[in-house]
Amino acid sequence: MARTTSDHIVERLLDWGIDTIFGINGDAVNGFFESLRTHADRMRYVHVRHEENAALAAVGHAKFTGRPAACVSTAGPGAVHLLNGLYDAEVDGVPVIAITGMTYHDVIGAHLLQDLNSDYLFRDACAFSERVMGPAHAVNATDLAVRKALAAGAPGHLAIPIDIQSWTEDTWSDKNPAGHTSLATQRHVVAPPEEQLRQAAALLGDCRNVVIMAGAGARGAGQELEQVAETLAAPIVKAGLGKDSVPDDSPLTTGGMGLIGTRPSHEAMENCDGFLIVGSSTPYYEFWPKPGQARAVQIDNDPSKIGMRYPVEVGLAGDAHTVLSSLRPLLERKRDRSFLDNAQSGMAAWWQLQRDQAAGTERPMKPQAVAHHLGEVLPDRAVLTSDAGTVTAWGSRVPLRRGMSYSFSGTHCTMGSALPYAVGAKIADPGRPVVALTGDGALSMGMGELATLAQYDLSITVIVLRNDSLALEAWEQNAMLGNPQYGCELSPIDFAGVAESCGVRAFRIDKPPEVADLLSTALQRGGPTLVECVVDPYESPFAETIKPVQAERIANAFERGEPARERMSRSMLESDRRGLSPAVRHSEHELRRHGQQG
């Protein structure tokens, strides 16, 4: 049989090694689905329940493998739904390929059903977005979409009118001879000049107290990162997307930063005079050293990001593995280890605080109990995905061991991303244990994907922290603006019951002594599983790390009538937590006074 436009695209994706596609069919893309049907022995199609989750699953696949997957939707609203997940890929820097349908080629713009120019619409989110004009155009367009997605770490998009999807006849122009493109490509590797490396080494050698900031660009360079940190006696602070760049049990890291970070990370930033930024452009740079406080070196694969967040003196363009490997032999081992020693002492106290909080017996239980015990029972080589909301804070506190992987929607902050990320990760590597840690606000946005787990019998463990609240928004309305919370309450959902009705085995935990055993049981059983954990919405996700002005705003929100001020102040003023938080101590009197008025 003659090959259709869609056949040319599917086969070229397979040539590129893209053998998985997530999506939902529809009348404007059914010609492409016929090609998926006839290539089902080679191209795996995974049916999800919402187009946004198709794109997010492709992002999860790419984040945990480095290999792009594809996603597909119909025209109009289906394409628009896909767009948010593509922005997630663009912002976090991962390659995916998107396919969308369009109306018939000769009535585009004539206001027919779902007539939307997705090739134009997608151009801000995608490194490449073009309309496929026929079989003669298909291979060339597919090659460009994949090549640019890989080079830019961003989505590539093809929009195909419904009739063109099934065309088998076309005319090749003289400018487009068959076979003129190829699959040859090369990962962009930049090695800085020797002179710049020596300048960076001399600068860092002149500093007494160096701190390293590791972001998503440091993933895959953990060994080199630790070697440089040990040489410089420098604690490694991790942005959210750099959590798995080095394991949490490494003695060289102080964990996360920002509002959901650790107090030792903040102290390292506050007291350093040298700053090495590795693959990070985190937006929470107000928690970095103040401009002028520290002399700085930045390593980034994207030269345009060097100097974007901090006034660095030496910029080293290149991937972290290459640059750190070249830089380390030029560094002298620091004899004074006191800065690192202090950071390590602080982390010992920090982890003890997490254990103490996890051991509490009060109800509703602290979310720290779930984070701490999950870290204890996670299998080796586990993949952990997290979500947007207070769960971001608790996910950042799950202690990861060497060989484990972690990610979440770090900069786009897409609620509901943990579950489709987990689907993508499991499809990509069925042999690895995969856990999705999500919140009730996030999961309620995409509960249909629980049915996807059952449909494909995916051994993913979904852990949902249920607090019947958009709790992060409640805390942020207080801390960022000094306003009492508004619009944050959620009507209760029986997530265990919903999961069971979808064919997913479910457990419910609402007593702290049950956490460790039930999490372990759920992780060991195999098959799709959900664990509903009922937790306290008013446990502060950032009491130890807020700044004085934010503590003052919280006190102001309490004074203005915050309805949960008594419970919120009690959480912030726990003795062990207060001891780690200068900002809370600074505003203790006001927090206590206004909190007691509740």
CSV table of N, CA, C and O in Angstrom, one decimal, residues 200-211 232-233 272-276 293-297 313 332 334 336 339:
chain,number,residue,atom,x,y,z
A,200,ALA,N,38.6,30.9,36.8
A,200,ALA,CA,37.6,30.4,37.7
A,200,ALA,C,38.3,29.7,38.9
A,200,ALA,O,37.9,29.9,40.1
A,201,ALA,N,39.3,28.9,38.6
A,201,ALA,CA,40.0,28.2,39.7
A,201,ALA,C,40.7,29.2,40.7
A,201,ALA,O,40.6,29.0,41.9
A,202,ALA,N,41.3,30.2,40.1
A,202,ALA,CA,42.0,31.2,40.9
A,202,ALA,C,41.0,32.0,41.8
A,202,ALA,O,41.2,32.2,43.0
A,203,LEU,N,39.9,32.3,41.2
A,203,LEU,CA,38.8,33.1,41.9
A,203,LEU,C,38.3,32.3,43.1
A,203,LEU,O,38.3,32.7,44.2
A,204,LEU,N,38.0,31.0,42.8
A,204,LEU,CA,37.5,30.2,43.9
A,204,LEU,C,38.5,29.9,45.0
A,204,LEU,O,38.2,29.8,46.1
A,205,GLY,N,39.8,29.8,44.5
A,205,GLY,CA,40.9,29.5,45.5
A,205,GLY,C,41.1,30.7,46.4
A,205,GLY,O,41.6,30.5,47.5
A,206,ASP,N,40.8,31.9,45.9
A,206,ASP,CA,41.0,33.1,46.8
A,206,ASP,C,39.9,33.3,47.8
A,206,ASP,O,40.0,34.1,48.7
A,207,CYS,N,38.8,32.6,47.6
A,207,CYS,CA,37.6,32.7,48.6
A,207,CYS,C,37.8,31.8,49.7
A,207,CYS,O,38.3,30.6,49.6
A,208,ARG,N,37.4,32.2,50.9
A,208,ARG,CA,37.5,31.4,52.1
A,208,ARG,C,36.3,30.4,52.3
A,208,ARG,O,36.5,29.2,52.6
A,209,ASN,N,35.1,30.9,52.0
A,209,ASN,CA,33.9,30.2,52.3
A,209,ASN,C,33.1,30.1,51.0
A,209,ASN,O,32.4,31.0,50.6
A,210,VAL,N,33.2,29.0,50.3
A,210,VAL,CA,32.6,28.8,49.0
A,210,VAL,C,31.3,27.9,49.1
A,210,VAL,O,31.3,26.9,49.9
A,211,VAL,N,30.3,28.3,48.5
A,211,VAL,CA,29.1,27.5,48.4
A,211,VAL,C,28.8,27.2,47.0
A,211,VAL,O,29.0,28.0,46.1
A,232,LEU,N,36.9,22.0,47.5
A,232,LEU,CA,36.7,23.4,48.0
A,232,LEU,C,36.1,23.5,49.4
A,232,LEU,O,36.0,24.6,49.9
A,233,ALA,N,35.9,22.4,50.0
A,233,ALA,CA,35.2,22.4,51.3
A,233,ALA,C,33.9,23.2,51.2
A,233,ALA,O,33.6,24.0,52.1
A,272,CYS,N,28.7,33.0,52.9
A,272,CYS,CA,29.7,32.7,51.9
A,272,CYS,C,30.4,33.9,51.3
A,272,CYS,O,29.8,35.0,51.3
A,273,ASP,N,31.6,33.8,50.9
A,273,ASP,CA,32.2,34.8,50.1
A,273,ASP,C,32.7,34.4,48.7
A,273,ASP,O,33.2,35.1,47.9
A,274,GLY,N,32.4,33.1,48.4
A,274,GLY,CA,32.6,32.5,47.1
A,274,GLY,C,31.4,31.8,46.7
A,274,GLY,O,30.7,31.1,47.5
A,275,PHE,N,31.0,31.8,45.4
A,275,PHE,CA,29.8,31.2,44.9
A,275,PHE,C,30.0,30.6,43.5
A,275,PHE,O,30.4,31.2,42.6
A,276,LEU,N,29.7,29.3,43.5
A,276,LEU,CA,29.8,28.5,42.2
A,276,LEU,C,28.4,28.0,41.9
A,276,LEU,O,27.8,27.2,42.5
A,293,GLN,N,28.3,40.4,47.8
A,293,GLN,CA,28.7,39.7,48.9
A,293,GLN,C,29.8,38.6,48.6
A,293,GLN,O,30.7,38.4,49.3
A,294,ALA,N,29.5,37.9,47.5
A,294,ALA,CA,30.4,36.8,47.1
A,294,ALA,C,30.9,37.0,45.7
A,294,ALA,O,30.2,37.5,44.8
A,295,ARG,N,32.1,36.5,45.4
A,295,ARG,CA,32.7,36.5,44.1
A,295,ARG,C,32.1,35.2,43.5
A,295,ARG,O,32.1,34.1,44.1
A,296,ALA,N,31.8,35.2,42.2
A,296,ALA,CA,31.0,34.1,41.6
A,296,ALA,C,31.5,33.6,40.3
A,296,ALA,O,32.0,34.4,39.5
A,297,VAL,N,31.4,32.3,40.1
A,297,VAL,CA,31.6,31.6,38.9
A,297,VAL,C,30.3,30.9,38.5
A,297,VAL,O,29.7,30.3,39.4
A,313,GLU,N,31.7,36.8,37.9
A,313,GLU,CA,33.0,37.4,37.3
A,313,GLU,C,33.5,36.5,36.2
A,313,GLU,O,34.1,37.0,35.2
A,332,GLU,N,43.0,23.7,44.2
A,332,GLU,CA,43.7,23.3,45.3
A,332,GLU,C,42.8,22.9,46.5
A,332,GLU,O,41.8,23.7,46.8
A,334,LYS,N,41.2,22.9,49.9
A,334,LYS,CA,41.2,23.8,51.0
A,334,LYS,C,41.5,23.1,52.3
A,334,LYS,O,41.0,22.1,52.7
A,336,ASP,N,41.2,24.7,55.4
A,336,ASP,CA,40.2,25.2,56.4
A,336,ASP,C,38.9,24.5,56.0
A,336,ASP,O,38.3,24.9,55.0
A,339,PHE,N,33.9,25.9,57.3
A,339,PHE,CA,32.6,26.3,56.7
A,339,PHE,C,31.8,25.1,56.4
A,339,PHE,O,30.6,25.0,56.7
